[in-house]
Coordinates of C-alpha atoms in Angstrom, one line a residue:
M8 CA -22.9 13.1 -2.0
D9 CA -21.9 9.7 -3.0
D10 CA -23.0 6.5 -0.8
R11 CA -21.4 3.5 -3.3
P12 CA -18.3 2.2 -1.6
I13 CA -14.6 2.9 -2.3
G14 CA -12.7 -0.4 -3.4
V15 CA -9.2 -0.9 -2.4
F16 CA -6.5 -3.8 -3.1
D17 CA -3.2 -4.6 -2.5
S18 CA -1.1 -8.0 -3.0
G19 CA -1.7 -9.2 0.6
L20 CA -2.2 -7.1 3.8
G21 CA 0.0 -4.1 3.4
G22 CA -2.9 -2.2 1.5
L23 CA -4.2 -2.3 5.1
T24 CA -2.1 0.8 6.2
T25 CA -4.4 2.5 3.5
V26 CA -7.6 1.0 5.0
R27 CA -7.0 2.0 8.3
E28 CA -5.9 6.2 7.2
L29 CA -9.2 6.0 5.1
C30 CA -11.4 4.8 7.8
R31 CA -9.9 7.6 10.3
L32 CA -10.2 10.2 7.7
L33 CA -13.8 8.9 6.5
P34 CA -15.5 7.1 8.7
E35 CA -18.8 7.1 7.0
E36 CA -17.3 5.4 3.8
D37 CA -18.2 2.1 3.1
I38 CA -15.0 -0.2 1.8
V39 CA -14.4 -3.2 -0.3
Y40 CA -10.5 -4.6 0.4
F41 CA -9.0 -7.1 -1.9
G42 CA -5.7 -8.6 -0.5
D43 CA -4.4 -11.1 -3.2
T44 CA -2.7 -13.2 -0.7
G45 CA -2.6 -16.3 -2.6
R46 CA -0.1 -14.8 -5.3
V47 CA 1.7 -12.1 -2.9
P48 CA 4.4 -10.9 -3.3
Y49 CA 4.1 -8.9 -6.4
G50 CA 7.4 -7.2 -6.3
S51 CA 9.6 -9.6 -7.9
R52 CA 7.2 -10.1 -10.7
S53 CA 7.6 -9.1 -14.2
R54 CA 5.6 -5.9 -15.8
E55 CA 3.4 -8.3 -17.8
T56 CA 2.3 -10.3 -14.7
I57 CA 1.8 -7.6 -12.6
V58 CA -0.3 -5.9 -15.1
K59 CA -2.3 -9.1 -15.5
Y60 CA -2.8 -9.5 -11.8
A61 CA -3.9 -5.7 -11.1
R62 CA -6.4 -6.1 -13.9
Q63 CA -8.0 -9.3 -12.5
D64 CA -8.0 -7.9 -9.1
V65 CA -9.8 -4.5 -10.6
A66 CA -12.3 -6.7 -12.4
F67 CA -13.4 -8.4 -9.1
L68 CA -13.4 -5.1 -7.2
R69 CA -15.7 -3.9 -10.0
T70 CA -18.3 -6.4 -9.5
F71 CA -19.2 -4.0 -6.8
D72 CA -20.7 -0.3 -7.8
L73 CA -17.8 1.4 -7.0
K74 CA -17.3 4.9 -6.7
A75 CA -13.1 5.0 -6.6
I76 CA -10.6 2.5 -6.5
V77 CA -7.5 3.4 -4.5
I78 CA -4.0 1.0 -5.5
A79 CA -2.7 0.3 -2.1
C80 CA 0.3 -1.2 -3.8
G81 CA 3.6 0.4 -4.6
T82 CA 4.3 -1.9 -7.1
V83 CA 1.0 -1.9 -8.8
S84 CA 1.1 1.8 -8.7
T85 CA 4.4 2.3 -10.0
T86 CA 3.7 -0.1 -12.9
A87 CA 0.2 -0.6 -13.7
L88 CA -1.6 2.8 -12.7
D89 CA -1.6 4.3 -16.2
V90 CA -3.0 1.1 -17.8
L91 CA -5.9 0.7 -15.0
A92 CA -6.8 4.7 -15.0
A93 CA -7.2 4.4 -18.9
E94 CA -9.3 1.3 -18.4
N95 CA -11.9 2.1 -16.1
P96 CA -14.6 4.9 -15.7
I97 CA -14.2 5.6 -12.2
P98 CA -11.1 7.3 -10.7
V99 CA -8.5 4.8 -10.0
L100 CA -5.6 6.4 -7.5
G101 CA -2.4 4.9 -6.7
V102 CA -0.2 5.5 -3.3
V103 CA 3.3 6.7 -5.1
A104 CA 2.5 10.1 -6.4
P105 CA 1.1 11.5 -3.2
A106 CA 4.4 10.0 -1.0
A107 CA 6.9 11.2 -3.5
R108 CA 5.5 14.8 -3.0
A109 CA 5.5 14.4 0.8
A110 CA 9.0 13.2 0.7
A111 CA 10.1 16.3 -2.0
Q112 CA 8.6 18.4 0.5
A113 CA 9.7 17.1 3.9
T114 CA 13.3 16.7 3.3
R115 CA 15.7 19.6 4.7
S116 CA 19.0 18.1 3.3
G117 CA 17.6 17.1 -0.2
S118 CA 19.1 13.9 0.6
I119 CA 15.6 11.1 0.4
G120 CA 16.2 7.5 1.0
L121 CA 13.7 5.0 -0.7
I122 CA 12.8 1.7 0.0
G123 CA 10.5 -0.6 -2.4
T124 CA 10.1 -4.0 -3.9
Q125 CA 12.5 -4.7 -6.4
A126 CA 9.8 -3.6 -9.4
S127 CA 9.2 -0.4 -7.8
I128 CA 12.8 0.6 -7.5
R129 CA 13.5 -0.9 -11.1
S130 CA 10.7 1.3 -12.2
G131 CA 12.4 4.6 -11.0
A132 CA 9.3 6.0 -10.6
Y133 CA 9.5 7.4 -7.1
E134 CA 12.6 9.1 -8.3
R135 CA 11.1 10.9 -11.4
L136 CA 8.2 12.0 -9.4
I137 CA 10.5 13.2 -6.1
R138 CA 12.6 15.2 -8.7
A139 CA 9.5 16.5 -10.5
E140 CA 8.5 18.4 -7.0
N141 CA 12.2 18.8 -5.9
P142 CA 14.6 18.6 -8.5
A143 CA 17.6 19.4 -6.1
A144 CA 16.9 16.2 -4.4
R145 CA 18.9 13.1 -4.3
V146 CA 17.4 10.0 -4.2
L147 CA 19.1 6.5 -2.6
A148 CA 17.2 3.9 -3.7
Q149 CA 17.2 0.3 -1.6
P150 CA 15.3 -3.0 -2.8
C151 CA 14.2 -4.7 0.4
P152 CA 12.6 -8.3 -0.9
L153 CA 12.2 -9.9 2.2
F154 CA 10.2 -7.6 4.0
V155 CA 6.8 -8.5 2.0
P156 CA 7.1 -12.0 3.1
L157 CA 8.4 -11.4 6.7
V158 CA 5.5 -9.0 7.1
E159 CA 2.8 -11.7 5.9
N160 CA 3.9 -14.0 8.2
G161 CA 3.2 -11.5 10.9
R162 CA 7.5 -10.7 11.5
F163 CA 7.1 -7.3 11.6
R164 CA 7.2 -6.8 15.7
P165 CA 10.0 -4.8 17.6
G166 CA 12.2 -7.1 19.2
D167 CA 11.5 -9.8 16.6
V168 CA 15.2 -11.2 15.4
V169 CA 15.0 -11.8 12.2
I170 CA 13.4 -8.6 11.0
E171 CA 15.3 -6.6 13.2
T172 CA 18.7 -8.2 11.4
V173 CA 17.1 -7.8 7.9
A174 CA 16.2 -4.2 8.2
A175 CA 19.4 -3.5 9.7
E176 CA 20.8 -4.9 6.5
Y177 CA 18.9 -3.3 4.1
L178 CA 18.9 0.2 6.1
A179 CA 22.2 0.5 6.5
P180 CA 23.4 2.2 3.0
L181 CA 20.9 4.9 3.8
K182 CA 21.8 5.4 7.3
A183 CA 25.4 5.7 6.3
A184 CA 24.5 8.0 3.4
G185 CA 23.0 10.2 6.1
V186 CA 19.2 10.4 4.5
D187 CA 16.9 12.9 6.5
T188 CA 13.8 11.1 4.8
L189 CA 13.1 7.8 4.4
V190 CA 10.2 7.0 1.8
L191 CA 8.5 3.5 3.2
G192 CA 7.7 3.1 -0.8
C193 CA 5.5 -0.3 -0.5
T194 CA 2.3 -0.4 1.9
H195 CA 3.5 -3.1 3.6
Y196 CA 6.6 -1.6 5.2
P197 CA 4.3 1.0 7.4
L198 CA 4.1 -2.3 9.5
L199 CA 7.8 -2.0 10.1
E200 CA 7.6 1.7 11.3
E201 CA 8.8 1.1 14.5
V202 CA 11.3 -1.0 13.5
I203 CA 12.7 1.0 10.9
G204 CA 12.1 4.3 12.9
A205 CA 14.4 2.7 15.4
Y206 CA 17.0 1.5 13.2
M207 CA 17.2 5.1 11.5
G208 CA 16.7 7.1 14.7
P209 CA 14.3 9.9 15.4
E210 CA 15.8 13.0 13.3
V211 CA 14.9 10.7 9.9
R212 CA 11.1 11.5 8.5
L213 CA 9.6 8.2 7.5
I214 CA 6.5 8.9 4.6
N215 CA 4.1 6.4 4.7
S216 CA 3.1 5.0 1.5
G217 CA -0.2 3.9 2.3
A218 CA -1.3 7.1 4.6
E219 CA -0.6 9.6 1.8
G220 CA -2.3 7.6 -0.5
A221 CA -5.6 7.4 1.6
R222 CA -5.1 10.9 2.1
A223 CA -4.6 11.9 -1.9
A224 CA -8.0 9.7 -2.0
A225 CA -10.1 11.7 0.5
D226 CA -9.0 14.7 -0.9
C227 CA -10.2 13.3 -4.6
L228 CA -13.4 12.7 -3.1
R229 CA -14.0 15.5 -1.8
E230 CA -13.1 17.5 -4.7
R231 CA -15.7 15.5 -6.6
D232 CA -18.3 16.0 -4.3
A233 CA -18.4 11.9 -4.0
L234 CA -18.3 11.6 -0.1
A235 CA -20.5 9.2 1.5
G236 CA -23.5 10.8 3.7
P237 CA -23.8 10.8 7.3
G238 CA -23.6 7.5 8.8
R239 CA -21.3 4.5 9.9
G240 CA -19.4 3.3 7.6
S241 CA -18.2 -0.6 6.9
C242 CA -14.9 -2.3 5.4
R243 CA -15.4 -5.9 3.7
C244 CA -12.1 -7.8 3.2
F245 CA -11.7 -10.4 0.3
V246 CA -8.3 -12.5 -0.1
S247 CA -7.3 -15.3 -2.6
D248 CA -6.2 -17.5 0.0
R249 CA -7.0 -18.8 3.5
Q250 CA -8.8 -15.7 5.3
E251 CA -8.1 -17.2 8.9
D252 CA -4.1 -16.1 8.8
F253 CA -5.2 -12.6 7.2
S254 CA -8.2 -12.1 9.9
R255 CA -5.6 -12.6 12.7
L256 CA -2.9 -10.3 11.5
A257 CA -5.7 -7.6 10.1
S258 CA -7.7 -7.7 13.3
T259 CA -4.1 -7.0 15.1
F260 CA -3.1 -4.3 12.7
L261 CA -6.6 -2.7 12.7
G262 CA -7.9 -2.7 16.0
W263 CA -10.8 -4.4 15.1
D264 CA -11.9 -8.1 14.9
V265 CA -12.3 -8.3 10.7
A266 CA -12.8 -12.0 10.9
Q267 CA -16.8 -12.1 10.2
A268 CA -16.0 -9.3 7.3
V269 CA -13.3 -11.4 5.4
E270 CA -14.0 -14.1 2.3
Q271 CA -12.3 -15.8 -0.1
V272 CA -12.6 -15.5 -4.0
D273 CA -11.0 -17.4 -6.8
I274 CA -9.5 -14.7 -8.2
S275 CA -8.2 -16.6 -11.5
Q276 CA -12.0 -16.3 -12.1
Y277 CA -11.8 -12.6 -13.1

């Protein structure tokens, strides 16, 4: 048994897709979440900048006595996971390998679509991991650079003509190619699941990288006998920019009021 909290971080709001699933799977766990809202998005940055930001995010989270860190960010998972895992004495877990494994197992035809940030697509990490699980898989990748800023500005609901127009432009090549599985390779993208699902159609299986990462983290903690004891868990949120907008969107997505649990920090100090 281990009652220490789990640290989770992302470039902004998207990592809450991982938090939501962690809270569902492990309701007794305390979670400390950091969203780097002042520097979102990460996906268009260089590898050096992404690693620098990720190290600062981890340094802040490590001010808490954590038992594990979940990188709830596809960009950081594809770019800096190995670096962060080597530098920290507690488990550091990403979302990419679990999502790739789920996609490789889910596909019926072997034709898998992948959407992600420019950095994630550029890394080739998803493709390598999918093919390691399913060598016959064909992966068609599509960067979607406008998705993260639109989600961060609350443009993720069905009926929003802006997000529906952008989604149709990005997803058209994948639909035309006949993929039967689509990896939402950024943890912001599951917030667009209804929009994406409506465009792609019910026959296409959507793989939620945030949820897959949460399930893998839960399995890891169970295997290490590191789950918290009985009790109700908590979730504290920290951001690097104004907490008001984050609180409003996070409350809508998570289904509970997070306003009292959100604090702003100066991430440049870490």
